[in-house]
C-alpha positions as a printed NumPy array, in Angstrom:
array([[  5.453, 185.432, 245.114],
       [  5.125, 186.664, 248.649],
       [  8.423, 188.438, 248.277],
       [  6.934, 190.551, 245.225],
       [  4.173, 191.557, 247.536],
       [  6.613, 192.746, 250.048],
       [  8.692, 194.539, 247.617],
       [  5.681, 196.261, 246.055],
       [  4.383, 197.49 , 249.371],
       [  7.769, 198.668, 250.502],
       [  8.395, 200.455, 247.19 ],
       [  4.902, 202.029, 247.336],
       [  5.444, 203.01 , 250.73 ],
       [  8.862, 204.668, 249.883],
       [  7.684, 208.155, 248.703],
       [  6.507, 208.814, 252.287],
       [ 10.054, 208.904, 253.372],
       [ 10.18 , 212.391, 251.83 ],
       [  7.078, 213.928, 253.259],
       [  8.741, 216.718, 254.949],
       [ 11.227, 217.316, 252.245],
       [ 11.293, 220.776, 250.515],
       [ 12.912, 222.507, 247.682],
       [ 15.836, 220.869, 246.14 ],
       [ 15.838, 217.73 , 248.422],
       [ 12.393, 216.879, 247.161],
       [ 13.209, 217.516, 243.633],
       [ 16.12 , 215.141, 243.795],
       [ 14.212, 212.621, 245.715],
       [ 11.286, 212.657, 243.188],
       [ 13.54 , 212.439, 240.171],
       [ 15.432, 209.676, 241.499],
       [ 12.368, 207.722, 242.821],
       [ 10.702, 207.899, 239.15 ],
       [ 13.822, 206.453, 237.698],
       [ 14.216, 203.644, 240.328],
       [ 10.445, 202.864, 240.138],
       [ 10.725, 202.295, 236.447],
       [ 13.821, 200.144, 236.885],
       [ 11.815, 198.251, 239.779],
       [  8.912, 197.624, 237.528],
       [ 11.19 , 196.282, 234.771],
       [ 12.88 , 194.141, 237.327],
       [  9.82 , 192.593, 238.633],
       [  8.918, 191.816, 234.927],
       [ 12.233, 190.014, 234.447],
       [ 11.503, 188.127, 237.65 ],
       [  7.965, 187.081, 236.298],
       [  9.436, 186.079, 233.066],
       [ 12.133, 183.757, 234.852],
       [  9.354, 182.076, 236.884],
       [  7.029, 181.77 , 233.802],
       [ 10.037, 180.156, 231.984],
       [ 10.366, 177.658, 234.784],
       [  6.673, 176.628, 234.356],
       [  6.534, 176.728, 230.431],
       [  9.596, 174.415, 229.949],
       [  8.406, 170.995, 228.823],
       [  7.684, 168.725, 231.573],
       [ 10.171, 166.153, 230.576],
       [ 13.034, 164.751, 232.662],
       [ 15.776, 166.346, 230.671],
       [ 14.48 , 169.837, 231.441],
       [ 14.005, 169.131, 235.06 ],
       [ 17.24 , 170.694, 236.163],
       [ 16.491, 173.867, 234.084],
       [ 13.149, 174.185, 235.434],
       [ 14.285, 174.03 , 239.142],
       [ 17.015, 176.526, 238.161],
       [ 14.594, 179.004, 236.881],
       [ 12.401, 178.491, 239.931],
       [ 15.333, 179.122, 242.408],
       [ 16.545, 182.104, 240.656],
       [ 13.167, 183.929, 240.621],
       [ 13.086, 184.993, 244.138],
       [ 16.659, 185.993, 244.085],
       [ 15.72 , 188.256, 241.131],
       [ 13.053, 189.848, 243.149],
       [ 15.479, 190.68 , 246.061],
       [ 18.101, 191.957, 243.7  ],
       [ 15.623, 194.206, 241.936],
       [ 14.569, 195.651, 245.342],
       [ 18.086, 196.15 , 246.379],
       [ 18.91 , 197.996, 243.075],
       [ 15.519, 200.129, 243.618],
       [ 16.745, 201.253, 247.19 ],
       [ 20.258, 201.846, 245.882],
       [ 19.009, 204.181, 243.018],
       [ 16.786, 206.379, 245.252],
       [ 18.169, 209.5  , 246.643],
       [ 16.864, 209.089, 250.217],
       [ 16.663, 212.12 , 252.293]])
């Protein structure tokens, strides 16, 4: 979950990268940022669902490997979501 906090702060501060942009460059940045931020939100939702799945699986021995697998995948899903976000934005 600390990774989610870092990703949210970094994505929230990203619009400041185009403070000095004008005209077409600002329009391209804003359009790509809106689209990327939507994908970012959905990606974090998927990460949260993966983590919730790890907790909601029955606490029986036969589900232990699945629970661990989902718990390990969740942070990587956050990192992948942030990388997709940064790749989608048309940076100035």
